[in-house]
XYZ file of C-alpha atoms in Angstrom:
678
model
C -51.240 187.458 -59.653
C -49.613 185.197 -62.693
C -48.830 181.342 -62.365
C -45.767 179.635 -63.886
C -47.724 177.237 -65.995
C -45.692 174.192 -66.772
C -47.978 171.184 -65.376
C -50.636 173.453 -64.065
C -53.546 172.487 -66.290
C -52.364 169.131 -65.728
C -52.471 169.436 -62.400
C -55.546 170.910 -62.009
C -57.260 168.563 -63.934
C -56.093 165.683 -61.779
C -56.737 167.426 -58.272
C -60.778 168.412 -59.766
C -61.737 164.485 -60.704
C -61.621 163.769 -57.309
C -63.867 166.223 -55.746
C -65.807 166.339 -58.131
C -66.254 162.385 -57.155
C -66.319 163.580 -53.701
C -69.424 165.925 -54.448
C -71.133 162.624 -56.790
C -70.623 160.680 -53.729
C -71.606 163.547 -51.021
C -74.968 163.511 -53.184
C -75.607 159.953 -52.605
C -74.547 160.106 -49.100
C -77.849 162.251 -48.983
C -80.347 160.178 -50.814
C -79.288 157.902 -49.033
C -79.650 159.475 -46.275
C -83.254 160.954 -46.746
C -84.881 157.608 -48.374
C -84.544 155.790 -44.296
C -87.292 157.244 -43.038
C -87.301 155.337 -40.190
C -83.334 156.528 -39.609
C -84.271 160.133 -39.404
C -86.976 159.520 -37.262
C -84.794 158.565 -34.637
C -82.538 161.744 -35.234
C -83.557 164.483 -33.728
C -83.268 167.613 -35.579
C -80.474 169.640 -33.867
C -78.667 166.066 -34.609
C -79.336 166.181 -38.431
C -78.209 169.684 -39.015
C -74.575 169.004 -37.168
C -74.357 166.764 -39.209
C -74.823 168.405 -42.029
C -72.683 171.374 -41.225
C -69.792 168.626 -40.059
C -69.925 167.303 -43.878
C -69.850 170.787 -45.595
C -67.153 171.624 -43.420
C -64.974 168.589 -44.049
C -66.170 169.354 -48.102
C -65.111 172.809 -48.182
C -61.512 172.203 -46.549
C -60.849 168.972 -48.451
C -61.626 171.159 -51.628
C -59.422 174.200 -50.561
C -56.581 172.304 -49.415
C -56.797 170.471 -52.782
C -56.862 174.370 -54.531
C -54.421 175.658 -52.593
C -51.572 172.782 -53.327
C -51.941 172.599 -56.732
C -51.846 176.700 -56.581
C -48.439 175.763 -54.774
C -47.264 173.581 -57.586
C -48.431 176.498 -60.176
C -46.237 179.110 -57.895
C -48.378 182.493 -58.591
C -46.594 185.649 -57.542
C -47.113 189.276 -57.548
C -44.518 190.714 -60.028
C -42.174 193.299 -59.337
C -40.810 194.291 -62.769
C -43.472 194.509 -65.274
C -40.957 195.938 -68.320
C -39.620 192.668 -67.648
C -40.287 189.495 -70.555
C -38.948 186.405 -69.637
C -39.136 185.188 -73.256
C -36.767 187.325 -74.260
C -34.021 186.290 -72.042
C -31.048 188.205 -70.145
C -28.225 189.075 -70.125
C -26.386 189.728 -66.919
C -23.320 191.305 -65.777
C -21.401 190.808 -62.679
C -18.378 193.159 -61.408
C -16.445 191.537 -59.121
C -14.314 194.064 -57.159
C -10.604 193.332 -56.856
C -9.270 196.177 -54.944
C -6.602 195.932 -52.503
C -9.703 196.242 -49.933
C -11.310 193.261 -51.178
C -8.052 191.121 -49.655
C -8.834 191.927 -45.848
C -10.564 189.769 -43.946
C -13.714 188.629 -42.556
C -15.897 185.971 -40.930
C -15.973 184.297 -43.948
C -12.573 184.465 -44.983
C -11.088 186.627 -47.438
C -13.726 189.984 -49.035
C -12.718 188.648 -52.683
C -13.243 185.223 -51.308
C -16.452 186.064 -50.172
C -17.004 188.054 -53.523
C -16.495 184.997 -56.026
C -18.772 182.507 -53.392
C -21.840 185.771 -54.165
C -21.138 185.899 -57.812
C -21.503 182.356 -58.253
C -24.852 182.449 -56.511
C -26.155 184.853 -58.400
C -25.366 183.142 -61.772
C -27.270 179.471 -60.176
C -29.716 182.383 -59.648
C -30.626 182.024 -63.755
C -31.574 179.562 -66.290
C -28.937 177.775 -68.295
C -29.618 179.104 -71.961
C -28.777 183.289 -69.766
C -25.496 185.170 -70.618
C -23.183 186.402 -67.936
C -20.183 189.186 -68.094
C -17.386 189.057 -65.747
C -16.009 192.745 -64.939
C -13.130 193.730 -62.745
C -11.351 196.254 -62.016
C -8.991 195.335 -64.644
C -11.187 196.049 -67.513
C -9.596 193.561 -69.468
C -11.304 193.492 -73.285
C -11.405 189.474 -72.340
C -14.440 190.995 -70.232
C -15.904 192.315 -72.570
C -17.495 189.088 -74.103
C -20.679 186.998 -72.531
C -20.110 183.894 -71.305
C -22.403 180.939 -70.129
C -22.860 179.533 -66.657
C -20.195 177.071 -66.682
C -17.381 179.523 -68.687
C -18.583 182.042 -66.177
C -17.371 180.251 -62.960
C -14.339 178.879 -64.461
C -13.440 182.985 -64.760
C -14.450 183.885 -61.026
C -11.750 180.935 -59.739
C -8.939 183.168 -61.884
C -10.078 186.840 -60.842
C -6.867 187.611 -57.850
C -6.306 191.013 -56.218
C -5.264 193.779 -58.548
C -3.704 197.141 -58.016
C -6.357 198.809 -61.001
C -8.614 201.008 -58.664
C -11.959 201.876 -60.359
C -14.718 204.020 -59.288
C -18.813 202.873 -58.967
C -19.743 205.022 -62.470
C -17.182 203.603 -63.946
C -17.993 200.270 -63.309
C -21.441 201.099 -64.076
C -20.956 202.631 -67.673
C -19.141 199.512 -68.784
C -21.612 197.348 -67.941
C -24.020 199.176 -70.089
C -21.576 198.719 -72.644
C -22.449 194.704 -72.827
C -25.703 195.043 -73.146
C -27.060 194.349 -76.237
C -30.608 193.960 -78.301
C -33.877 193.205 -76.659
C -32.666 190.756 -73.780
C -33.176 192.442 -70.229
C -30.583 194.002 -68.639
C -29.549 192.928 -65.296
C -26.002 194.379 -63.504
C -24.640 193.342 -59.738
C -22.213 195.258 -58.576
C -20.391 193.025 -55.826
C -18.287 195.460 -53.828
C -17.669 196.188 -49.620
C -18.551 199.755 -51.073
C -15.691 202.621 -49.564
C -16.013 205.294 -49.617
C -14.043 206.278 -52.506
C -15.418 204.002 -54.495
C -19.268 205.269 -54.274
C -17.547 208.972 -54.135
C -19.998 211.730 -53.552
C -21.510 213.083 -56.956
C -24.617 212.316 -58.461
C -24.707 208.497 -59.622
C -26.401 207.716 -63.075
C -27.744 204.169 -64.754
C -29.668 203.687 -68.498
C -33.357 203.313 -67.665
C -33.289 199.802 -68.793
C -30.829 198.076 -66.523
C -31.737 196.445 -63.481
C -28.938 197.456 -61.516
C -28.424 195.456 -58.049
C -25.823 196.916 -55.597
C -25.061 193.178 -52.834
C -22.785 194.768 -50.281
C -20.709 192.809 -48.345
C -19.752 192.876 -44.808
C -16.535 195.173 -43.973
C -15.047 196.011 -41.053
C -13.373 199.583 -40.541
C -9.595 198.954 -40.116
C -6.563 200.959 -38.531
C -4.448 201.626 -41.224
C -1.359 204.104 -41.778
C -0.307 205.207 -45.618
C 2.945 206.736 -46.945
C 0.798 209.143 -48.717
C 3.774 211.494 -50.749
C 7.347 212.356 -50.467
C 8.930 215.583 -51.941
C 12.350 216.768 -51.530
C 13.152 221.081 -50.665
C 15.321 221.417 -53.586
C 14.805 220.173 -57.112
C 18.601 220.558 -57.553
C 20.701 216.969 -56.433
C 24.476 217.269 -57.080
C 26.485 214.405 -56.150
C 27.948 214.510 -52.316
C 26.347 216.591 -51.489
C 23.682 217.137 -48.281
C 19.667 216.997 -48.694
C 16.557 216.831 -47.047
C 13.691 214.976 -48.126
C 9.764 215.926 -47.043
C 8.215 212.644 -45.441
C 4.265 212.866 -45.106
C 2.063 209.992 -43.550
C -1.619 209.850 -43.398
C -3.506 208.156 -40.569
C -6.884 206.880 -41.478
C -8.094 205.181 -38.790
C -9.981 206.464 -35.499
C -6.883 206.381 -32.787
C -3.948 208.059 -32.652
C -0.568 205.943 -34.582
C 2.267 206.830 -31.927
C 6.148 206.620 -33.083
C 5.713 204.907 -36.360
C 9.063 203.895 -37.282
C 10.648 205.580 -40.958
C 13.409 204.214 -42.863
C 14.693 205.406 -45.927
C 16.569 203.756 -48.320
C 18.176 204.980 -51.973
C 19.802 202.143 -54.271
C 19.185 199.164 -51.451
C 20.794 201.387 -49.269
C 19.812 202.784 -46.074
C 20.337 206.073 -46.162
C 17.936 207.428 -42.545
C 15.583 206.339 -39.878
C 13.200 208.294 -37.740
C 9.905 207.664 -36.202
C 6.366 210.255 -36.282
C 3.362 210.395 -35.157
C 0.059 210.987 -36.591
C -2.740 212.084 -35.311
C -6.613 210.078 -36.049
C -7.830 210.878 -39.309
C -4.674 213.983 -40.119
C -1.756 213.989 -41.410
C 1.623 214.285 -40.390
C 5.077 215.763 -41.249
C 8.743 214.823 -41.112
C 11.942 215.666 -42.397
C 14.475 213.270 -43.353
C 18.336 214.210 -43.799
C 20.796 211.994 -45.616
C 23.877 213.049 -48.469
C 26.561 210.666 -49.920
C 24.698 210.111 -53.586
C 26.115 209.266 -56.648
C 25.815 210.434 -60.129
C 23.383 208.754 -62.127
C 19.405 207.462 -61.646
C 19.040 207.269 -57.700
C 15.910 205.055 -56.789
C 14.542 205.868 -53.537
C 12.404 204.018 -51.518
C 10.434 205.279 -48.119
C 8.983 202.631 -45.337
C 6.920 202.355 -42.341
C 5.513 199.331 -40.597
C 1.655 199.172 -40.639
C -0.597 196.123 -40.025
C -2.947 194.907 -41.163
C -2.724 196.592 -44.687
C 0.467 196.688 -46.211
C 0.125 197.745 -49.469
C 0.324 201.253 -49.418
C 3.539 200.885 -46.758
C 6.483 201.792 -48.913
C 6.495 204.598 -51.281
C 8.732 203.851 -54.508
C 10.506 207.284 -55.637
C 13.261 208.201 -58.701
C 15.292 211.119 -59.357
C 18.653 212.038 -61.106
C 22.191 213.147 -60.184
C 23.342 215.483 -62.659
C 26.854 216.257 -62.674
C 26.061 219.519 -63.804
C 22.839 222.153 -64.729
C 23.236 224.464 -68.271
C 22.495 227.694 -68.075
C 21.975 230.117 -71.565
C 23.155 233.941 -71.335
C 21.874 236.032 -74.203
C 24.207 239.203 -73.843
C 23.322 242.627 -75.633
C 25.939 245.233 -76.611
C 28.476 244.839 -74.062
C 28.860 241.200 -72.709
C 27.823 239.013 -68.786
C 30.721 240.239 -66.774
C 28.624 239.641 -63.048
C 26.735 236.501 -65.011
C 29.034 235.104 -65.845
C 31.329 235.926 -62.630
C 28.423 234.376 -60.588
C 28.303 230.923 -62.358
C 31.529 230.375 -63.677
C 32.311 230.534 -59.665
C 30.676 227.091 -59.173
C 31.471 224.099 -61.372
C 27.642 222.433 -61.194
C 26.652 225.170 -63.630
C 27.509 225.016 -66.629
C 27.012 228.884 -68.519
C 26.879 229.199 -72.293
C 27.015 232.854 -73.098
C 26.248 234.253 -76.693
C 25.411 237.533 -78.127
C 21.760 238.194 -79.574
C 22.881 238.268 -82.948
C 24.183 234.630 -82.232
C 21.062 232.910 -81.324
C 21.102 228.654 -81.652
C 16.883 228.587 -81.141
C 17.089 224.919 -81.340
C 19.431 224.226 -78.451
C 16.683 226.483 -76.281
C 15.412 222.778 -75.099
C 19.326 221.886 -73.570
C 19.464 224.871 -71.003
C 16.883 224.667 -67.717
C 17.456 228.417 -67.102
C 18.031 231.671 -70.688
C 19.143 234.992 -69.095
C 18.253 237.660 -70.879
C 20.489 240.859 -70.432
C 20.368 244.289 -71.759
C 18.977 242.950 -75.301
C 18.912 245.945 -77.388
C 17.544 244.733 -80.360
C 14.027 242.615 -79.447
C 12.725 240.631 -82.147
C 9.526 238.823 -82.933
C 11.395 235.610 -83.453
C 13.076 235.552 -79.933
C 10.059 236.375 -78.589
C 8.249 233.431 -80.176
C 10.914 230.806 -79.647
C 10.898 232.102 -76.142
C 7.581 231.797 -75.726
C 7.822 228.146 -77.222
C 10.274 227.690 -74.513
C 8.505 228.944 -71.529
C 5.802 226.867 -72.481
C 7.828 224.142 -72.441
C 8.270 224.497 -68.748
C 11.347 226.624 -69.689
C 12.694 229.537 -66.756
C 13.800 233.173 -68.154
C 15.306 236.037 -66.064
C 15.547 239.006 -68.264
C 17.300 241.579 -67.391
C 16.337 244.791 -69.807
C 18.654 247.481 -71.063
C 16.912 250.656 -70.281
C 18.067 253.071 -73.613
C 16.749 250.959 -75.638
C 13.165 252.166 -77.655
C 10.284 251.838 -74.724
C 7.391 250.471 -77.953
C 9.802 247.849 -79.147
C 10.268 246.614 -75.952
C 6.723 246.423 -75.158
C 5.712 244.323 -78.272
C 8.645 242.004 -77.060
C 7.358 242.040 -73.795
C 3.247 241.532 -74.763
C 4.038 239.029 -77.033
C 5.652 236.525 -73.875
C 2.084 237.641 -71.735
C 4.009 240.278 -69.726
C 2.815 243.889 -69.330
C 3.742 246.663 -71.032
C 6.147 249.439 -70.445
C 4.630 252.196 -69.276
C 7.709 255.100 -68.573
C 10.801 255.084 -68.276
C 12.096 256.951 -64.469
C 15.828 258.755 -64.087
C 15.226 259.692 -60.283
C 18.058 257.560 -58.012
C 15.588 255.559 -55.503
C 16.349 252.156 -53.381
C 14.026 249.089 -53.339
C 11.536 249.847 -50.638
C 10.074 246.384 -49.586
C 11.062 242.452 -50.257
C 8.611 239.717 -50.484
C 10.315 237.352 -47.257
C 7.517 234.316 -47.761
C 8.099 234.251 -51.120
C 9.729 230.518 -51.698
C 12.385 232.142 -53.482
C 14.025 233.548 -50.676
C 13.130 230.481 -48.138
C 16.351 229.764 -46.464
C 18.307 232.667 -48.073
C 18.921 234.425 -44.531
C 19.837 233.489 -41.032
C 18.703 236.228 -39.555
C 16.618 239.072 -40.337
C 17.942 242.588 -39.470
C 15.703 245.335 -38.845
C 16.507 247.329 -40.913
C 17.952 245.317 -44.135
C 20.065 247.290 -46.436
C 18.198 246.429 -50.337
C 19.475 247.702 -53.879
C 19.515 251.197 -55.227
C 18.478 252.237 -58.572
C 18.775 254.911 -61.130
C 16.968 253.956 -63.687
C 14.062 251.550 -63.981
C 10.713 251.319 -66.195
C 7.781 250.951 -64.678
C 5.150 248.274 -66.172
C 1.495 248.740 -67.418
C -0.651 247.068 -64.194
C -2.719 244.329 -66.015
C -5.029 242.605 -63.416
C -5.217 239.676 -66.247
C -1.662 238.969 -66.392
C -0.890 236.790 -62.871
C 2.053 237.857 -60.777
C 4.052 237.652 -57.615
C 5.901 240.584 -56.637
C 10.099 239.196 -55.746
C 10.866 243.204 -54.479
C 9.384 246.151 -54.985
C 9.944 250.081 -55.351
C 7.867 253.358 -53.310
C 4.483 253.327 -54.745
C 4.067 249.483 -55.031
C 6.176 250.145 -58.634
C 8.209 246.636 -59.702
C 11.357 245.956 -59.455
C 11.395 242.374 -59.495
C 8.473 240.137 -60.014
C 7.648 236.310 -61.192
C 5.263 235.646 -64.291
C 3.868 232.566 -64.097
C 3.815 231.181 -68.353
C 2.130 228.392 -68.729
C 4.142 225.471 -67.596
C 7.014 227.454 -67.361
C 8.008 231.143 -65.776
C 9.540 234.472 -66.345
C 11.323 236.671 -63.441
C 10.789 240.187 -65.476
C 13.431 243.251 -63.337
C 12.562 246.701 -64.118
C 16.263 247.345 -64.594
C 19.954 246.299 -66.050
C 22.640 244.732 -64.715
C 24.883 248.036 -65.490
C 26.192 250.003 -62.764
C 23.923 253.495 -63.988
C 21.210 251.389 -63.834
C 22.357 250.459 -59.978
C 23.858 248.303 -57.641
C 21.788 244.925 -57.870
C 24.888 243.420 -59.229
C 26.979 244.072 -56.602
C 24.572 243.887 -53.906
C 24.820 240.685 -51.744
C 21.353 239.029 -52.454
C 22.271 239.077 -56.626
C 23.991 235.781 -55.621
C 22.195 233.846 -53.456
C 19.019 235.099 -55.365
C 20.164 233.976 -59.064
C 21.230 230.490 -57.643
C 18.208 230.139 -55.676
C 16.662 230.867 -59.121
C 18.487 228.471 -61.223
C 18.265 225.785 -58.571
C 14.506 226.476 -59.363
C 15.004 226.393 -62.700
C 16.078 223.015 -62.869
C 14.090 220.652 -64.529
C 13.017 217.284 -62.422
C 10.730 214.200 -63.467
C 7.931 213.946 -61.606
C 8.956 211.301 -58.545
C 6.749 209.227 -59.303
C 3.618 208.006 -60.722
C 0.522 206.153 -59.618
C -0.834 202.767 -61.119
C -3.757 203.096 -63.345
C -4.129 206.431 -62.706
C -0.675 208.177 -64.582
C -0.949 206.914 -68.255
C 1.730 208.816 -69.818
C 5.145 209.251 -68.729
C 6.705 212.989 -69.777
C 10.666 212.931 -70.671
C 12.747 215.631 -72.127
C 12.579 215.711 -76.018
C 14.515 211.969 -77.626
C 15.400 212.061 -81.088
C 15.506 208.621 -82.696
C 16.242 207.360 -85.909
C 14.480 205.396 -88.700
C 14.486 201.969 -87.001
C 15.345 203.395 -83.233
C 12.706 203.207 -80.464
C 12.728 203.023 -76.681
C 11.552 200.166 -74.341
C 10.330 200.531 -70.918
C 12.079 197.382 -68.602
C 11.334 196.361 -65.209
C 11.371 193.645 -62.836
C 10.356 190.416 -65.456
C 8.694 193.112 -67.475
C 9.583 194.548 -71.070
C 7.382 196.984 -73.373
C 7.806 199.095 -76.552
C 5.394 202.325 -75.421
C 3.399 204.565 -77.925
C 5.325 207.500 -78.390
C 4.904 211.148 -79.367
C 6.717 214.647 -79.727
C 4.713 217.109 -77.835
C 6.306 220.788 -76.790
C 9.458 219.468 -76.830
C 8.554 216.957 -75.087
C 8.757 213.329 -75.142
C 5.798 211.744 -74.411
C 5.404 207.518 -73.457
C 1.635 205.947 -72.918
C 1.969 202.988 -71.263
C -1.569 202.702 -70.843
C -2.828 199.469 -68.249
C 0.889 198.118 -69.318
C 1.939 198.496 -65.592
C 0.407 197.015 -62.358
C 2.975 195.894 -59.873
C 4.411 198.873 -58.482
C 8.211 199.433 -58.550
C 10.854 200.984 -60.227
C 10.933 201.196 -64.885
C 13.916 202.151 -67.121
C 13.313 204.185 -70.255
C 16.315 202.429 -72.581
C 17.712 203.972 -76.216
C 19.299 201.309 -76.870
C 21.880 200.257 -74.262
C 21.469 203.606 -72.515
C 19.316 204.419 -70.021
C 17.227 207.772 -70.202
C 15.016 208.110 -67.267
C 14.579 205.204 -64.172
C 10.330 206.397 -63.203
C 8.944 204.887 -60.144
C 4.938 203.460 -60.100
C 3.018 203.003 -56.811
C -0.753 201.700 -55.727
C -3.486 203.953 -55.764
C -3.332 205.527 -52.011
C -7.319 205.684 -53.249
C -7.326 202.432 -51.189
C -6.106 203.170 -48.158
C -9.150 204.620 -46.239
C -11.164 201.658 -44.773
C -14.280 203.281 -44.161
C -17.463 202.459 -46.186
C -20.731 203.869 -47.269
C -24.144 202.889 -45.660
C -27.161 201.254 -47.800
C -28.684 204.786 -47.563
C -25.844 206.568 -48.347
C -25.975 204.520 -51.459
C -28.794 204.847 -52.183
C -29.191 208.905 -52.437
C -25.996 208.721 -54.703
C -28.899 207.606 -57.181
C -31.129 210.002 -56.114
C -34.952 209.346 -57.385
C -33.200 206.255 -59.465
C -34.479 202.584 -59.385
C -31.561 200.987 -57.742
C -32.049 197.389 -55.411
C -29.652 197.043 -52.917
C -28.728 193.420 -51.110
C -26.954 192.959 -47.854
C -25.081 190.035 -48.049
C -24.968 189.752 -44.451
C -28.714 189.717 -43.801
C -29.896 188.329 -46.592
C -29.467 185.032 -48.707
C -28.602 185.643 -52.515
C -30.823 183.716 -54.270
C -33.866 184.540 -52.113
C -33.429 188.464 -53.311
C -32.961 187.791 -56.315
C -35.897 186.120 -57.185
C -37.695 187.800 -55.455
C -36.464 190.975 -57.220
C -36.795 189.372 -60.316
C -40.033 186.906 -59.902
C -41.606 189.514 -57.334
C -43.275 188.464 -54.450
C -43.491 184.554 -55.003
C -46.937 183.213 -53.242
C -45.999 179.239 -53.274
C -45.041 179.067 -49.881
C -47.976 180.513 -48.743
C -50.467 178.611 -50.617
C -48.486 175.046 -49.362
C -49.220 175.957 -45.853
C -53.298 177.415 -46.253
C -53.145 173.356 -48.031
C -51.697 171.902 -45.166
C -53.891 173.894 -42.505
C -56.993 172.814 -44.512
C -55.663 169.662 -44.418
C -55.508 169.568 -40.688
C -58.723 170.931 -40.653
C -60.351 168.605 -42.431
C -58.063 165.730 -39.381
C -59.790 167.944 -36.620
C -62.803 167.602 -37.674
C -63.600 163.608 -38.887
C -61.525 162.815 -35.335
C -63.200 166.114 -32.722
C -66.568 167.085 -34.568
C -69.025 164.482 -32.058
C -72.422 164.422 -32.866
C -75.138 162.881 -30.197
C -77.935 160.917 -31.823
C -80.659 160.153 -28.841
C -81.752 156.595 -29.786
C-alpha cells in the first residue's frame, strides 16, 4: 500500500496527541475507580466487567475512527503502474478523431463535441506542470509541439471536421514520435472506433507507452454512398453518345429502394435514374448522355441520402479530344490498309513513316504505334519501344514473314515478348476467337453458328513461355497464336503471327479487321484518372509537360492556388500535392494562361461504413500488449484515469470506515447500559 504524503505526518501527530490524552484519562479513571472501595463493594462483579468492556469498546472505536480518518487524508492506494515515476512528470498525447463519422449525432450532441469534452476531462485529470500533445487526422506540424493545459484547451476548441482519414496504427506511431526523455508516457485515442479505423491487422505500441482507448457512444446509421463511376470507352468524342457506369454501396442493414441518381456535366443535367441497393451490397447502373463539346468536362454524380451526406456526390473529370494520334512505322512497303482504315475517320490523325525515318522523341505524342512489315528491327528501335510501353503506350506488331527469324527473335525478346520458333508456310485458318475478351465486347450484334474467320498462308509460331503473361485473341489449330495481347509494365503489345500482305493471308480484307483495329485504338487512348481521393492520392500524373527556365505549373481551385512540386519521370510529369488539397471539387492544372488538365478530388469513402468495433475486437488487435479501455458511455473519464494512473485509491474506504467507528462509539455510549444493584 502507498500513501500520498503532503501533510500526512502533521495530521498523524495532530490526531495521536488526543489519543494519548484519552489513554491517560482512562488510566486515571481506573485509578479513581479502584480506589473507591466502598463503590466497588456495592457493584456486583458482573457489572464491573461490563463497565470495563464498555470503556474498552468505546476506546477501540474512537481510536479506529481517528486512525482511518488520518488514512483518508493520506489517500492510500494500491499501485497499478509500477513503472510510473511521478517525479519525472508526464507527457500526455491525446488523439481527437475529427473524421466525417464524428459529425454524427448522439444524445450528447455531435460526436466531435463530445470528443472535445472528453479531451478536456483527460487534461483536468493531470497536473498543471504536465505537457500535452493534441493530435487530429490532419497531422499538422503544429500538432507536434507540446502544450500546457490552457493552450491545449484552446487548441481543442479550434478543431473542426476534416476530410482526412487515418488508421489507428498511424495514430499510435504519430503519438509515440512526440515522447522524449524520461517523462511518463500517456497516450489517449478518443474516437468512435469505426471498423475501418482499427482495421483487421495486428496493432503495435511501444512498451513504455501507456495507451488508453476512449470509445464514444456512436449509433450505427444506414448509409448509401456513390462508390465509383467509369466509362465503357476511354475515348470521348464531341457530340457522341456515351454511357457511364455508376456504382452505389449500401452500408445499412435494410434494402435501399429507388435511390434517385442525377448526372450533371459542366453544371448541366445530362441524365437521371433510380436504383435499388440490397443491404450490405453494391449495385451498378448505366446512364446514357450526349452533346459534349471539346475540352475538359466536370462531371458530378449525386444521390439523396440522409442523415450522412458527405459521400452522396462524386466528382469526376475527363477530356473530349478533337482527335487521337496514331503512328504507323512501315517496312519496305507502304501501310495502305492501315492508312485506308484510320484516314477514313476524321477522329484519328495518322502519321505514317518509314522504318528508316523514325523520330524516337515523338513517340510520347502517340497513343498507338503500329509496326507493319519491319524488315530491319534494330536494337535501338526495340529499346525505344520498350520505354514507350513502360510509360503506358500501346503497340501492334504485324511482322514481315520474309525477314531473318533470329534477328526478329532478338527484337521481340528485348520487348519481353516470346521468340520465334519457326516459319510455317502451309495454308490454314484461324480456328478460335476469344469472344469473352473485353476487346471484342459490343463488336458483334449476333454470333453466327459458323463464324467466318481469317485465312492464313504464312505465319510464325512462337516459343511458349509461362513467365510471359499472354491473353490469346485469335488462335490457329493446336492452340498456336495468331494474335495475342501481352500486358507489359503499364502498357500493352498486340503481337500477330503474320503480316498484312495478301501473300500472308486475308486479315487486312476480312470484316473482323476494321472493328479489331478500332477497338485497339480506342483502348490505347491515354486518359487520366477520372478522380482522386483526398489524403490518399498525393500525386497527380500528367503527360510529359515541358517547362521553360522561369515557368511553373499551378494548381487552382475554388479559392485555392498552389505551386506543387514537380518531377519528370518515365515520360510523365508528376505533381506532388501532399496534404495541400483538403476540399472535394475540381482543380485546374495551368501553365501560364493555358489549362493542361482538370482533376477532380473526392472525400475518402472509408468513412462511409458506420459500423464500430467493440472492446473485445479492439483488445484482440493488440494481443498480449497491455492497453486500457475506457467506455465513455459507462465510465467517468476522470475516475477511470485516476484509477488507471494511481491504481485503486482507498481514501473513500478509509473515510467510510472512520464514520462507521464514530457511529459505533455513539451507539455504545447511548445504548450500552449498566445494571447497578445497591
